[in-house]
XYZ file of C-alpha atoms in Angstrom:
172
model
C 90.276 -23.080 -66.339
C 91.129 -19.289 -66.994
C 94.454 -19.909 -67.702
C 93.836 -22.924 -70.313
C 91.716 -20.544 -72.111
C 94.552 -17.722 -72.405
C 97.126 -20.330 -73.256
C 94.898 -21.730 -75.905
C 94.291 -18.074 -77.343
C 98.043 -17.270 -77.669
C 99.207 -19.800 -80.446
C 101.814 -17.013 -81.558
C 103.582 -17.185 -78.400
C 103.992 -20.939 -78.871
C 105.458 -20.489 -82.510
C 107.930 -17.665 -80.923
C 108.822 -19.700 -78.221
C 109.492 -22.835 -80.288
C 109.925 -21.585 -83.775
C 113.494 -21.300 -83.313
C 113.893 -25.127 -83.407
C 112.992 -25.009 -86.963
C 116.308 -23.976 -87.741
C 117.537 -27.529 -86.733
C 115.855 -28.844 -90.324
C 118.505 -27.113 -92.183
C 120.964 -29.468 -90.661
C 118.263 -32.311 -90.989
C 118.082 -31.313 -94.973
C 121.817 -31.994 -94.841
C 121.725 -34.848 -93.349
C 118.937 -35.788 -95.675
C 121.245 -35.518 -99.118
C 123.364 -38.071 -97.202
C 120.545 -40.777 -97.317
C 119.777 -39.878 -100.803
C 122.994 -40.360 -102.359
C 122.667 -44.011 -100.216
C 119.159 -44.741 -100.957
C 120.015 -43.468 -105.147
C 123.299 -46.068 -105.002
C 121.187 -49.129 -102.863
C 118.307 -48.251 -104.976
C 119.802 -47.757 -108.615
C 117.573 -50.625 -110.001
C 114.330 -49.267 -108.896
C 113.849 -45.911 -109.334
C 110.268 -45.598 -108.024
C 111.638 -46.723 -104.388
C 114.106 -43.997 -104.713
C 110.978 -41.753 -105.619
C 109.054 -43.038 -102.475
C 112.159 -42.527 -100.167
C 112.777 -39.071 -101.636
C 109.113 -38.163 -100.725
C 109.188 -39.716 -97.538
C 112.716 -37.867 -96.148
C 111.539 -34.258 -96.973
C 108.103 -34.680 -96.355
C 109.067 -33.352 -92.117
C 110.296 -30.371 -94.177
C 107.495 -29.329 -96.074
C 105.507 -28.615 -92.933
C 107.501 -25.510 -92.064
C 105.877 -23.489 -95.057
C 102.357 -24.713 -94.133
C 103.106 -23.158 -90.713
C 104.053 -19.764 -92.367
C 100.774 -19.548 -94.281
C 99.258 -20.506 -91.217
C 100.571 -18.142 -89.413
C 100.163 -15.359 -92.283
C 96.107 -15.927 -91.930
C 96.205 -15.787 -88.570
C 97.872 -12.561 -88.526
C 95.613 -11.119 -90.987
C 92.494 -12.238 -89.045
C 93.898 -11.177 -85.646
C 92.782 -7.826 -84.138
C 95.751 -5.404 -83.381
C 94.322 -5.202 -79.554
C 94.381 -8.943 -79.106
C 96.651 -10.161 -76.560
C 98.511 -12.529 -79.593
C 99.059 -9.969 -82.287
C 102.602 -9.273 -81.276
C 103.431 -12.545 -80.577
C 101.954 -13.806 -83.738
C 103.961 -11.141 -85.824
C 107.288 -12.140 -83.992
C 106.377 -15.587 -84.695
C 105.443 -15.312 -88.281
C 108.941 -13.484 -89.000
C 110.997 -16.511 -87.023
C 109.461 -19.034 -89.315
C 109.896 -17.157 -92.695
C 113.549 -16.973 -91.577
C 113.551 -20.722 -91.153
C 110.994 -21.042 -94.291
C 114.252 -19.094 -96.360
C 117.055 -21.274 -95.267
C 115.029 -24.100 -96.534
C 114.528 -22.260 -99.926
C 117.567 -21.889 -99.930
C 118.743 -25.618 -99.299
C 116.299 -26.682 -101.573
C 117.317 -24.770 -104.594
C 120.555 -25.839 -104.206
C 119.399 -29.418 -103.643
C 117.764 -28.886 -106.700
C 120.740 -27.462 -108.944
C 122.476 -30.516 -107.481
C 119.880 -33.138 -108.830
C 119.798 -31.628 -112.257
C 123.519 -31.886 -112.535
C 123.109 -35.992 -111.340
C 119.938 -36.120 -113.691
C 121.444 -34.400 -116.852
C 125.082 -34.707 -116.617
C 126.600 -36.861 -113.967
C 124.864 -39.909 -115.002
C 124.901 -39.302 -118.832
C 129.017 -39.049 -118.482
C 130.416 -40.787 -115.529
C 132.164 -43.589 -117.545
C 133.242 -41.264 -120.435
C 136.878 -40.854 -121.387
C 138.233 -38.048 -123.128
C 141.103 -36.879 -125.016
C 143.562 -34.750 -122.840
C 145.379 -32.646 -125.313
C 147.738 -30.984 -123.183
C 149.168 -34.183 -121.594
C 150.843 -37.217 -122.755
C 148.305 -39.184 -121.843
C 145.954 -40.523 -124.454
C 142.206 -40.752 -122.381
C 141.738 -39.988 -119.057
C 138.517 -40.855 -116.813
C 136.297 -37.528 -116.583
C 136.590 -36.581 -113.055
C 132.822 -35.979 -112.069
C 131.500 -35.024 -108.524
C 128.248 -36.292 -108.013
C 127.889 -33.422 -105.348
C 128.489 -30.375 -107.722
C 125.324 -28.188 -109.449
C 124.272 -27.321 -112.731
C 124.461 -24.058 -113.183
C 123.674 -23.075 -116.585
C 123.420 -25.518 -119.738
C 122.859 -24.696 -123.307
C 124.134 -25.503 -126.788
C 126.705 -23.264 -128.459
C 127.468 -22.967 -132.374
C 131.201 -23.695 -133.038
C 132.360 -22.170 -136.493
C 135.393 -23.278 -138.044
C 137.801 -21.247 -140.183
C 135.823 -22.709 -143.445
C 132.401 -21.060 -142.062
C 131.310 -24.433 -141.101
C 129.127 -24.545 -137.844
C 129.286 -27.393 -135.228
C 126.579 -27.305 -132.251
C 128.035 -28.123 -129.518
C 126.443 -28.906 -125.981
C 127.688 -27.062 -122.765
C 127.318 -27.213 -118.765
C 129.018 -24.897 -116.660
C 129.056 -26.310 -113.358
C 129.294 -25.046 -109.532
């Protein structure tokens, strides 16, 4: 009975022991991207279902930042003399590391999504003239796995001083 009470007070120890398993969510996120690509193609005519699928696939990953918030609050409210204080601190650091990996991965995914929505879908069937070869038209070589780094408008000024506004995309 006393052992059960003690273990119930040691939530930090539980997160410290099992928190390293949150690193597997990085692999999950990679696989999640593959599934999202599949669903994008399969549900291209039904954008609302694409959104639903994306939400369902990302839901497990959204738990980890919540665990970080829980541990941060618990750490603030736990007395330094409590038996679980150091475990909570170590667990918080473990979960923060996992959250950092997830945030980085989600930022990359966001850039890829921006590329897909603003660039790939817009120009994927576009043909351009290649002035460096004899080939009159080439299909644009787009890769949906690239990411949009920067976009913007630039003004091109010709010899006569006329300005033409052009849209530019910097891709990674």
